[in-house]
N, CA and C atoms as an extended XYZ file, in Angstrom:
483
Properties=species:S:1:pos:R:3:atomname:S:1:resname:S:1:resid:I:1 pbc="F F F"
N       -21.614      -32.950      -12.194 N   MET     1
C       -20.380      -33.097      -11.452 CA  MET     1
C       -19.898      -31.759      -10.897 C   MET     1
N       -19.927      -30.708      -11.742 N   ILE     2
C       -19.506      -29.382      -11.297 CA  ILE     2
C       -20.394      -28.915      -10.150 C   ILE     2
N       -21.696      -29.172      -10.255 N   ARG     3
C       -22.629      -28.779       -9.197 CA  ARG     3
C       -22.254      -29.463       -7.885 C   ARG     3
N       -21.928      -30.728       -7.931 N   LEU     4
C       -21.534      -31.467       -6.735 CA  LEU     4
C       -20.256      -30.880       -6.138 C   LEU     4
N       -19.303      -30.547       -6.980 N   ILE     5
C       -18.054      -29.953       -6.503 CA  ILE     5
C       -18.337      -28.620       -5.821 C   ILE     5
N       -19.216      -27.809       -6.423 N   LYS     6
C       -19.549      -26.521       -5.810 CA  LYS     6
C       -20.194      -26.717       -4.442 C   LYS     6
N       -21.105      -27.642       -4.344 N   ILE     7
C       -21.788      -27.891       -3.068 CA  ILE     7
C       -20.799      -28.396       -2.023 C   ILE     7
N       -19.936      -29.318       -2.405 N   LEU     8
C       -18.939      -29.836       -1.464 CA  LEU     8
C       -17.986      -28.734       -1.011 C   LEU     8
N       -17.559      -27.897       -1.946 N   PHE     9
C       -16.681      -26.785       -1.600 CA  PHE     9
C       -17.357      -25.869       -0.591 C   PHE     9
N       -18.597      -25.503       -0.871 N   PHE    10
C       -19.314      -24.590        0.014 CA  PHE    10
C       -19.550      -25.232        1.379 C   PHE    10
N       -19.852      -26.501        1.396 N   ALA    11
C       -20.037      -27.203        2.673 CA  ALA    11
C       -18.753      -27.165        3.492 C   ALA    11
N       -17.619      -27.370        2.835 N   MET    12
C       -16.340      -27.304        3.553 CA  MET    12
C       -16.073      -25.897        4.060 C   MET    12
N       -16.522      -24.899        3.321 N   LEU    13
C       -16.317      -23.509        3.712 CA  LEU    13
C       -17.115      -23.150        4.953 C   LEU    13
N       -18.391      -23.551        5.007 N   ILE    14
C       -19.220      -23.114        6.130 CA  ILE    14
C       -19.274      -24.095        7.287 C   ILE    14
N       -18.886      -25.348        7.096 N   THR    15
C       -18.960      -26.329        8.180 CA  THR    15
C       -18.190      -25.903        9.423 C   THR    15
N       -16.945      -25.396        9.316 N   PRO    16
C       -16.267      -24.961       10.540 CA  PRO    16
C       -17.025      -23.848       11.262 C   PRO    16
N       -17.661      -22.976       10.509 N   THR    17
C       -18.438      -21.903       11.118 CA  THR    17
C       -19.621      -22.471       11.877 C   THR    17
N       -20.307      -23.414       11.290 N   LEU    18
C       -21.489      -23.986       11.926 CA  LEU    18
C       -21.133      -24.897       13.091 C   LEU    18
N       -19.974      -25.516       13.029 N   ALA    19
C       -19.566      -26.416       14.108 CA  ALA    19
C       -19.349      -25.659       15.413 C   ALA    19
N       -19.040      -24.379       15.312 N   LEU    20
C       -18.774      -23.579       16.504 CA  LEU    20
C       -20.016      -22.894       17.043 C   LEU    20
N       -21.138      -23.094       16.398 N   THR    21
C       -22.340      -22.367       16.775 CA  THR    21
C       -23.572      -23.188       16.435 C   THR    21
N       -24.699      -22.782       16.982 N   ASP    22
C       -25.952      -23.457       16.638 CA  ASP    22
C       -26.783      -22.597       15.688 C   ASP    22
N       -26.122      -21.739       14.948 N   LYS    23
C       -26.805      -20.826       14.035 CA  LYS    23
C       -27.577      -21.575       12.962 C   LYS    23
N       -28.681      -20.978       12.588 N   GLU    24
C       -29.454      -21.503       11.468 CA  GLU    24
C       -29.226      -20.666       10.219 C   GLU    24
N       -28.398      -19.630       10.362 N   GLN    25
C       -28.051      -18.817        9.206 CA  GLN    25
C       -26.586      -18.411        9.290 C   GLN    25
N       -26.014      -18.165        8.133 N   VAL    26
C       -24.617      -17.762        8.036 CA  VAL    26
C       -24.560      -16.461        7.245 C   VAL    26
N       -23.890      -15.459        7.821 N   LEU    27
C       -23.726      -14.167        7.171 CA  LEU    27
C       -22.349      -14.133        6.511 C   LEU    27
N       -22.343      -14.036        5.189 N   ILE    28
C       -21.095      -14.032        4.429 CA  ILE    28
C       -20.858      -12.639        3.866 C   ILE    28
N       -19.748      -12.020        4.262 N   PHE    29
C       -19.305      -10.767        3.666 CA  PHE    29
C       -18.367      -11.152        2.528 C   PHE    29
N       -18.734      -10.809        1.304 N   ALA    30
C       -17.969      -11.264        0.142 CA  ALA    30
C       -17.666      -10.115       -0.810 C   ALA    30
N       -16.465      -10.149       -1.356 N   ALA    31
C       -16.067       -9.160       -2.351 CA  ALA    31
C       -17.063       -9.172       -3.510 C   ALA    31
N       -17.360       -7.997       -4.017 N   ALA    32
C       -18.331       -7.877       -5.107 CA  ALA    32
C       -17.947       -8.743       -6.300 C   ALA    32
N       -16.666       -8.946       -6.508 N   SER    33
C       -16.212       -9.754       -7.646 CA  SER    33
C       -16.569      -11.231       -7.514 C   SER    33
N       -16.998      -11.658       -6.337 N   THR    34
C       -17.377      -13.063       -6.138 CA  THR    34
C       -18.879      -13.292       -6.288 C   THR    34
N       -19.634      -12.230       -6.555 N   LYS    35
C       -21.096      -12.316       -6.518 CA  LYS    35
C       -21.682      -13.410       -7.409 C   LYS    35
N       -21.356      -13.412       -8.673 N   ASN    36
C       -21.970      -14.398       -9.575 CA  ASN    36
C       -21.658      -15.824       -9.143 C   ASN    36
N       -20.403      -16.085       -8.848 N   ALA    37
C       -20.005      -17.438       -8.449 CA  ALA    37
C       -20.628      -17.824       -7.115 C   ALA    37
N       -20.579      -16.921       -6.137 N   LEU    38
C       -21.111      -17.251       -4.818 CA  LEU    38
C       -22.628      -17.408       -4.859 C   LEU    38
N       -23.319      -16.569       -5.609 N   ASP    39
C       -24.776      -16.724       -5.733 CA  ASP    39
C       -25.138      -18.099       -6.292 C   ASP    39
N       -24.387      -18.557       -7.285 N   ALA    40
C       -24.656      -19.878       -7.876 CA  ALA    40
C       -24.409      -20.990       -6.863 C   ALA    40
N       -23.333      -20.867       -6.107 N   VAL    41
C       -23.018      -21.882       -5.102 CA  VAL    41
C       -24.073      -21.889       -4.002 C   VAL    41
N       -24.470      -20.705       -3.556 N   ILE    42
C       -25.493      -20.610       -2.506 CA  ILE    42
C       -26.800      -21.220       -2.990 C   ILE    42
N       -27.172      -20.938       -4.232 N   LYS    43
C       -28.412      -21.492       -4.784 CA  LYS    43
C       -28.378      -23.019       -4.752 C   LYS    43
N       -27.271      -23.597       -5.188 N   ASP    44
C       -27.131      -25.054       -5.160 CA  ASP    44
C       -27.126      -25.583       -3.730 C   ASP    44
N       -26.440      -24.895       -2.851 N   TYR    45
C       -26.322      -25.354       -1.463 CA  TYR    45
C       -27.683      -25.342       -0.769 C   TYR    45
N       -28.491      -24.340       -1.059 N   ARG    46
C       -29.811      -24.224       -0.420 CA  ARG    46
C       -30.723      -25.397       -0.760 C   ARG    46
N       -30.488      -26.032       -1.883 N   THR    47
C       -31.313      -27.193       -2.238 CA  THR    47
C       -30.940      -28.410       -1.405 C   THR    47
N       -29.780      -28.375       -0.767 N   GLN    48
C       -29.286      -29.516       -0.001 CA  GLN    48
C       -29.430      -29.342        1.515 C   GLN    48
N       -29.409      -28.110        1.995 N   LYS    49
C       -29.365      -27.852        3.437 CA  LYS    49
C       -30.444      -26.858        3.845 C   LYS    49
N       -30.763      -26.867        5.127 N   GLU    50
C       -31.781      -25.967        5.671 CA  GLU    50
C       -31.204      -24.658        6.200 C   GLU    50
N       -29.914      -24.480        6.124 N   ILE    51
C       -29.264      -23.295        6.668 CA  ILE    51
C       -29.510      -22.107        5.747 C   ILE    51
N       -29.831      -20.965        6.332 N   LYS    52
C       -30.050      -19.754        5.551 CA  LYS    52
C       -28.706      -19.054        5.355 C   LYS    52
N       -28.371      -18.792        4.116 N   ILE    53
C       -27.118      -18.123        3.773 CA  ILE    53
C       -27.454      -16.692        3.367 C   ILE    53
N       -26.853      -15.733        4.044 N   LEU    54
C       -27.094      -14.322        3.751 CA  LEU    54
C       -25.807      -13.681        3.244 C   LEU    54
N       -25.678      -13.484        1.937 N   PRO    55
C       -24.475      -12.828        1.425 CA  PRO    55
C       -24.616      -11.304        1.448 C   PRO    55
N       -23.525      -10.633        1.741 N   VAL    56
C       -23.441       -9.176        1.663 CA  VAL    56
C       -22.265       -8.879        0.741 C   VAL    56
N       -22.517       -8.176       -0.355 N   TYR    57
C       -21.476       -7.906       -1.337 CA  TYR    57
C       -21.079       -6.437       -1.318 C   TYR    57
N       -19.787       -6.200       -1.339 N   ALA    58
C       -19.236       -4.844       -1.420 CA  ALA    58
C       -17.750       -4.981       -1.721 C   ALA    58
N       -17.049       -3.869       -1.713 N   SER    59
C       -15.597       -3.944       -1.899 CA  SER    59
C       -14.974       -4.580       -0.666 C   SER    59
N       -13.836       -5.203       -0.847 N   SER    60
C       -13.139       -5.824        0.283 CA  SER    60
C       -12.823       -4.787        1.354 C   SER    60
N       -12.459       -3.583        0.938 N   ALA    61
C       -12.149       -2.514        1.891 CA  ALA    61
C       -13.368       -2.150        2.724 C   ALA    61
N       -14.503       -1.971        2.074 N   THR    62
C       -15.738       -1.623        2.783 CA  THR    62
C       -16.121       -2.710        3.771 C   THR    62
N       -16.053       -3.945        3.341 N   LEU    63
C       -16.423       -5.064        4.212 CA  LEU    63
C       -15.470       -5.179        5.396 C   LEU    63
N       -14.172       -5.034        5.146 N   ALA    64
C       -13.190       -5.115        6.236 CA  ALA    64
C       -13.429       -4.010        7.256 C   ALA    64
N       -13.739       -2.822        6.778 N   LYS    65
C       -14.009       -1.707        7.702 CA  LYS    65
C       -15.268       -1.971        8.516 C   LYS    65
N       -16.290       -2.557        7.892 N   GLN    66
C       -17.509       -2.894        8.629 CA  GLN    66
C       -17.226       -3.949        9.693 C   GLN    66
N       -16.424       -4.948        9.349 N   ILE    67
C       -16.052       -5.981       10.324 CA  ILE    67
C       -15.270       -5.342       11.467 C   ILE    67
N       -14.365       -4.443       11.122 N   GLU    68
C       -13.569       -3.747       12.136 CA  GLU    68
C       -14.460       -2.953       13.094 C   GLU    68
N       -15.562       -2.450       12.577 N   LEU    69
C       -16.499       -1.676       13.406 CA  LEU    69
C       -17.513       -2.557       14.125 C   LEU    69
N       -17.388       -3.877       13.964 N   GLY    70
C       -18.235       -4.785       14.725 CA  GLY    70
C       -19.315       -5.512       13.962 C   GLY    70
N       -19.341       -5.392       12.645 N   ALA    71
C       -20.343       -6.124       11.865 CA  ALA    71
C       -20.156       -7.625       12.099 C   ALA    71
N       -21.256       -8.358       12.244 N   PRO    72
C       -21.188       -9.768       12.655 CA  PRO    72
C       -21.016      -10.776       11.515 C   PRO    72
N       -20.020      -10.598       10.681 N   ALA    73
C       -19.798      -11.530        9.571 CA  ALA    73
C       -19.303      -12.868       10.101 C   ALA    73
N       -19.872      -13.939        9.579 N   ASP    74
C       -19.396      -15.282        9.918 CA  ASP    74
C       -18.237      -15.689        9.017 C   ASP    74
N       -18.306      -15.266        7.762 N   ILE    75
C       -17.274      -15.580        6.771 CA  ILE    75
C       -16.965      -14.302        6.003 C   ILE    75
N       -15.679      -14.064        5.740 N   PHE    76
C       -15.242      -12.909        4.966 CA  PHE    76
C       -14.476      -13.418        3.753 C   PHE    76
N       -15.034      -13.222        2.563 N   LEU    77
C       -14.361      -13.579        1.310 CA  LEU    77
C       -13.806      -12.293        0.712 C   LEU    77
N       -12.531      -12.069        0.905 N   SER    78
C       -11.890      -10.841        0.450 CA  SER    78
C       -11.190      -11.067       -0.879 C   SER    78
N       -11.222      -10.054       -1.724 N   ALA    79
C       -10.484      -10.108       -2.986 CA  ALA    79
C        -9.109       -9.471       -2.817 C   ALA    79
N        -8.793       -9.069       -1.600 N   ASN    80
C        -7.582       -8.305       -1.356 CA  ASN    80
C        -6.930       -8.770       -0.060 C   ASN    80
N        -5.818       -9.473       -0.168 N   VAL    81
C        -5.123      -10.010        1.007 CA  VAL    81
C        -4.744       -8.918        2.010 C   VAL    81
N        -4.306       -7.730        1.577 N   PRO    82
C        -3.968       -6.706        2.572 CA  PRO    82
C        -5.121       -6.350        3.519 C   PRO    82
N        -6.368       -6.473        3.079 N   TRP    83
C        -7.481       -6.188        3.993 CA  TRP    83
C        -7.667       -7.308        5.002 C   TRP    83
N        -7.358       -8.520        4.628 N   VAL    84
C        -7.363       -9.624        5.593 CA  VAL    84
C        -6.245       -9.383        6.603 C   VAL    84
N        -5.062       -9.020        6.104 N   ASP    85
C        -3.935       -8.714        6.988 CA  ASP    85
C        -4.275       -7.573        7.942 C   ASP    85
N        -5.000       -6.593        7.456 N   HIS    86
C        -5.437       -5.460        8.275 CA  HIS    86
C        -6.250       -5.953        9.478 C   HIS    86
N        -7.164       -6.876        9.229 N   LEU    87
C        -7.991       -7.412       10.317 CA  LEU    87
C        -7.174       -8.299       11.258 C   LEU    87
N        -6.200       -9.006       10.726 N   ILE    88
C        -5.319       -9.828       11.566 CA  ILE    88
C        -4.485       -8.927       12.472 C   ILE    88
N        -3.915       -7.867       11.911 N   GLU    89
C        -3.089       -6.934       12.686 CA  GLU    89
C        -3.874       -6.302       13.833 C   GLU    89
N        -5.148       -6.101       13.638 N   ARG    90
C        -5.989       -5.497       14.676 CA  ARG    90
C        -6.618       -6.549       15.595 C   ARG    90
N        -6.200       -7.797       15.390 N   GLU    91
C        -6.646       -8.933       16.199 CA  GLU    91
C        -8.161       -9.137       16.161 C   GLU    91
N        -8.746       -8.825       15.011 N   ILE    92
C       -10.177       -9.041       14.809 CA  ILE    92
C       -10.405      -10.453       14.279 C   ILE    92
N        -9.474      -10.915       13.463 N   ILE    93
C        -9.475      -12.311       13.028 CA  ILE    93
C        -8.093      -12.886       13.331 C   ILE    93
N        -8.011      -14.200       13.364 N   GLN    94
C        -6.742      -14.862       13.664 CA  GLN    94
C        -6.179      -15.489       12.394 C   GLN    94
N        -4.889      -15.311       12.190 N   ALA    95
C        -4.233      -15.819       10.980 CA  ALA    95
C        -4.486      -17.302       10.723 C   ALA    95
N        -4.464      -18.170       11.753 N   PRO    96
C        -4.716      -19.592       11.468 CA  PRO    96
C        -6.124      -19.873       10.926 C   PRO    96
N        -7.027      -18.925       11.088 N   ASN    97
C        -8.394      -19.107       10.595 CA  ASN    97
C        -8.583      -18.585        9.172 C   ASN    97
N        -7.505      -18.185        8.522 N   THR    98
C        -7.611      -17.669        7.156 CA  THR    98
C        -7.033      -18.678        6.174 C   THR    98
N        -7.578      -18.647        4.978 N   LYS    99
C        -7.106      -19.578        3.946 CA  LYS    99
C        -7.442      -18.999        2.577 C   LYS    99
N        -6.526      -19.138        1.655 N   THR   100
C        -6.791      -18.754        0.275 CA  THR   100
C        -7.587      -19.879       -0.366 C   THR   100
N        -8.805      -19.560       -0.778 N   ILE   101
C        -9.671      -20.583       -1.373 CA  ILE   101
C       -10.039      -20.270       -2.818 C   ILE   101
N        -9.810      -19.029       -3.240 N   LEU   102
C       -10.164      -18.625       -4.597 CA  LEU   102
C        -9.002      -17.872       -5.223 C   LEU   102
N        -8.910      -17.957       -6.506 N   ARG   103
C        -7.916      -17.197       -7.262 CA  ARG   103
C        -8.602      -16.684       -8.527 C   ARG   103
N        -8.009      -15.670       -9.113 N   ASN   104
C        -8.546      -15.180      -10.372 CA  ASN   104
C        -7.397      -14.935      -11.334 C   ASN   104
N        -7.740      -14.545      -12.536 N   ARG   105
C        -6.739      -14.284      -13.563 CA  ARG   105
C        -7.032      -12.956      -14.229 C   ARG   105
N        -5.981      -12.330      -14.672 N   LEU   106
C        -6.126      -11.113      -15.451 CA  LEU   106
C        -6.219      -11.492      -16.920 C   LEU   106
N        -7.006      -10.743      -17.651 N   VAL   107
C        -7.101      -10.976      -19.088 CA  VAL   107
C        -6.865       -9.669      -19.824 C   VAL   107
N        -6.335       -9.784      -20.997 N   LEU   108
C        -6.108       -8.648      -21.872 CA  LEU   108
C        -7.127       -8.753      -22.997 C   LEU   108
N        -7.975       -7.750      -23.112 N   ILE   109
C        -9.065       -7.793      -24.087 CA  ILE   109
C        -8.950       -6.588      -25.013 C   ILE   109
N        -9.174       -6.818      -26.291 N   THR   110
C        -9.196       -5.738      -27.265 CA  THR   110
C       -10.308       -6.006      -28.272 C   THR   110
N       -10.783       -4.950      -28.892 N   ASN   111
C       -11.765       -5.136      -29.962 CA  ASN   111
C       -11.098       -5.053      -31.337 C   ASN   111
N        -9.784       -4.908      -31.353 N   ASP   112
C        -9.029       -4.825      -32.602 CA  ASP   112
C        -8.745       -6.237      -33.110 C   ASP   112
N        -9.494       -6.657      -34.121 N   GLN   113
C        -9.353       -8.018      -34.633 CA  GLN   113
C        -8.169       -8.180      -35.579 C   GLN   113
N        -7.464       -7.086      -35.873 N   THR   114
C        -6.306       -7.180      -36.763 CA  THR   114
C        -5.035       -7.557      -36.013 C   THR   114
N        -5.081       -7.528      -34.712 N   LEU   115
C        -3.893       -7.869      -33.926 CA  LEU   115
C        -3.616       -9.363      -34.002 C   LEU   115
N        -2.349       -9.730      -34.017 N   PRO   116
C        -2.027      -11.163      -34.017 CA  PRO   116
C        -2.360      -11.777      -32.661 C   PRO   116
N        -2.550      -13.087      -32.651 N   LYS   117
C        -2.797      -13.776      -31.383 CA  LYS   117
C        -1.548      -13.687      -30.520 C   LYS   117
N        -1.772      -13.452      -29.249 N   ILE   118
C        -0.662      -13.303      -28.312 CA  ILE   118
C        -0.406      -14.646      -27.641 C   ILE   118
N         0.821      -15.096      -27.736 N   LYS   119
C         1.178      -16.370      -27.111 CA  LYS   119
C         1.959      -16.163      -25.821 C   LYS   119
N         2.733      -15.109      -25.748 N   GLU   120
C         3.578      -14.858      -24.581 CA  GLU   120
C         3.531      -13.369      -24.246 C   GLU   120
N         3.017      -13.031      -23.078 N   LEU   121
C         2.881      -11.629      -22.695 CA  LEU   121
C         4.216      -10.893      -22.660 C   LEU   121
N         5.274      -11.581      -22.313 N   ARG   122
C         6.579      -10.914      -22.212 CA  ARG   122
C         7.096      -10.431      -23.558 C   ARG   122
N         6.540      -10.946      -24.636 N   SER   123
C         7.008      -10.547      -25.965 CA  SER   123
C         6.257       -9.325      -26.502 C   SER   123
N         5.304       -8.827      -25.758 N   ILE   124
C         4.468       -7.721      -26.240 CA  ILE   124
C         5.088       -6.379      -25.878 C   ILE   124
N         5.093       -5.465      -26.821 N   ASP   125
C         5.421       -4.072      -26.533 CA  ASP   125
C         4.076       -3.359      -26.401 C   ASP   125
N         3.685       -3.084      -25.175 N   PHE   126
C         2.365       -2.524      -24.927 CA  PHE   126
C         2.185       -1.147      -25.559 C   PHE   126
N         3.260       -0.389      -25.725 N   SER   127
C         3.117        0.929      -26.352 CA  SER   127
C         2.664        0.784      -27.803 C   SER   127
N         3.126       -0.263      -28.480 N   ILE   128
C         2.673       -0.524      -29.853 CA  ILE   128
C         1.250       -1.083      -29.830 C   ILE   128
N         1.005       -1.989      -28.923 N   LEU   129
C        -0.316       -2.604      -28.807 CA  LEU   129
C        -1.397       -1.556      -28.541 C   LEU   129
N        -1.088       -0.606      -27.673 N   LEU   130
C        -2.079        0.411      -27.306 CA  LEU   130
C        -2.182        1.540      -28.317 C   LEU   130
N        -1.170        1.699      -29.154 N   ARG   131
C        -1.171        2.747      -30.186 CA  ARG   131
C        -1.500        4.117      -29.599 C   ARG   131
N        -0.843        4.441      -28.517 N   ASN   132
C        -1.036        5.724      -27.834 CA  ASN   132
C        -2.458        5.934      -27.331 C   ASN   132
N        -3.179        4.863      -27.166 N   GLU   133
C        -4.527        4.945      -26.606 CA  GLU   133
C        -4.460        4.632      -25.118 C   GLU   133
N        -5.596        4.603      -24.505 N   ARG   134
C        -5.660        4.335      -23.069 CA  ARG   134
C        -6.034        2.889      -22.800 C   ARG   134
N        -5.742        2.473      -21.584 N   VAL   135
C        -6.132        1.145      -21.136 CA  VAL   135
C        -7.048        1.338      -19.926 C   VAL   135
N        -8.101        0.551      -19.863 N   ALA   136
C        -9.039        0.645      -18.742 CA  ALA   136
C        -8.680       -0.410      -17.703 C   ALA   136
N        -8.595        0.036      -16.452 N   MET   137
C        -8.334       -0.884      -15.346 CA  MET   137
C        -8.845       -0.243      -14.064 C   MET   137
N        -8.975       -1.051      -13.032 N   GLY   138
C        -9.391       -0.530      -11.739 CA  GLY   138
C        -8.316        0.374      -11.159 C   GLY   138
N        -8.708        1.183      -10.176 N   MET   139
C        -7.748        2.075       -9.525 CA  MET   139
C        -6.602        1.254       -8.929 C   MET   139
N        -5.384        1.623       -9.287 N   VAL   140
C        -4.224        0.836       -8.876 CA  VAL   140
C        -3.865        1.031       -7.409 C   VAL   140
N        -4.500        1.969       -6.747 N   SER   141
C        -4.209        2.195       -5.331 CA  SER   141
C        -5.176        1.473       -4.404 C   SER   141
N        -6.327        1.041       -4.936 N   SER   142
C        -7.319        0.479       -4.014 CA  SER   142
C        -8.144       -0.687       -4.548 C   SER   142
N        -8.318       -0.799       -5.842 N   VAL   143
C        -9.159       -1.853       -6.411 CA  VAL   143
C        -8.290       -3.076       -6.714 C   VAL   143
N        -8.644       -4.244       -6.177 N   PRO   144
C        -7.798       -5.419       -6.392 CA  PRO   144
C        -7.418       -5.665       -7.852 C   PRO   144
N        -8.363       -5.578       -8.777 N   ALA   145
C        -8.023       -5.819      -10.187 CA  ALA   145
C        -7.026       -4.780      -10.695 C   ALA   145
N        -7.142       -3.556      -10.230 N   GLY   146
C        -6.178       -2.520      -10.597 CA  GLY   146
C        -4.813       -2.776       -9.996 C   GLY   146
N        -4.800       -3.186       -8.734 N   ILE   147
C        -3.542       -3.509       -8.050 CA  ILE   147
C        -2.834       -4.637       -8.784 C   ILE   147
N        -3.584       -5.703       -9.104 N   TYR   148
C        -2.991       -6.855       -9.780 CA  TYR   148
C        -2.535       -6.489      -11.189 C   TYR   148
N        -3.296       -5.640      -11.867 N   SER   149
C        -2.916       -5.218      -13.216 CA  SER   149
C        -1.603       -4.454      -13.188 C   SER   149
N        -1.482       -3.540      -12.229 N   LYS   150
C        -0.230       -2.785      -12.122 CA  LYS   150
C         0.928       -3.729      -11.809 C   LYS   150
N         0.718       -4.657      -10.876 N   GLN   151
C         1.778       -5.615      -10.541 CA  GLN   151
C         2.213       -6.391      -11.785 C   GLN   151
N         1.251       -6.808      -12.594 N   ALA   152
C         1.573       -7.566      -13.809 CA  ALA   152
C         2.349       -6.702      -14.794 C   ALA   152
N         1.911       -5.465      -14.990 N   LEU   153
C         2.596       -4.583      -15.937 CA  LEU   153
C         3.994       -4.212      -15.451 C   LEU   153
N         4.162       -4.010      -14.151 N   VAL   154
C         5.498       -3.752      -13.608 CA  VAL   154
C         6.379       -4.974      -13.838 C   VAL   154
N         5.845       -6.152      -13.545 N   TYR   155
C         6.588       -7.404      -13.745 CA  TYR   155
C         7.025       -7.564      -15.203 C   TYR   155
N         6.168       -7.150      -16.122 N   LEU   156
C         6.466       -7.266      -17.554 CA  LEU   156
C         7.272       -6.076      -18.082 C   LEU   156
N         7.693       -5.191      -17.170 N   ASN   157
C         8.423       -3.965      -17.539 CA  ASN   157
C         7.627       -3.109      -18.522 C   ASN   157
N         6.313       -3.053      -18.337 N   GLN   158
C         5.445       -2.308      -19.243 CA  GLN   158
C         4.663       -1.207      -18.538 C   GLN   158
N         4.878       -1.020      -17.248 N   TRP   159
C         4.080       -0.046      -16.508 CA  TRP   159
C         4.231        1.356      -17.085 C   TRP   159
N         5.409        1.724      -17.551 N   ASP   160
C         5.635        3.064      -18.099 CA  ASP   160
C         5.410        3.136      -19.601 C   ASP   160
N         4.973        2.049      -20.205 N   ALA   161
C         4.796        2.010      -21.666 CA  ALA   161
C         3.700        2.953      -22.111 C   ALA   161
């Protein structure tokens, strides 16, 4: 069932692209964070259709800059909405042709098994949780996971913890 859902989702994603062209291949520029999921979907889709799918994985910023310079991407899967907005502002893509199709979640991971289970993030004092140690995250100025992590910590009033 999951395989069928993945194939149907991917078909809906590329059908508008193929309807506008007689291409036998589709070039997808996709955020590196989508690689595992997209590779699995492409593998399943290839068993059903004759269309060649060519994924290119990199950071959303790198891909957006390549598109801005004329790279011929048919589909752009960005992990960062501001880079999509960047292309819209430069009239490289049109806003009505964009859609949020994927979402992700942030997780808090520790190897300290003595910590109690966390039920509500707002109840956590991160300074106690971290015990004056460091937290690993993507760069908060450019990496989507870092940007989202900072937004979450600011929202929880823990950014300065």
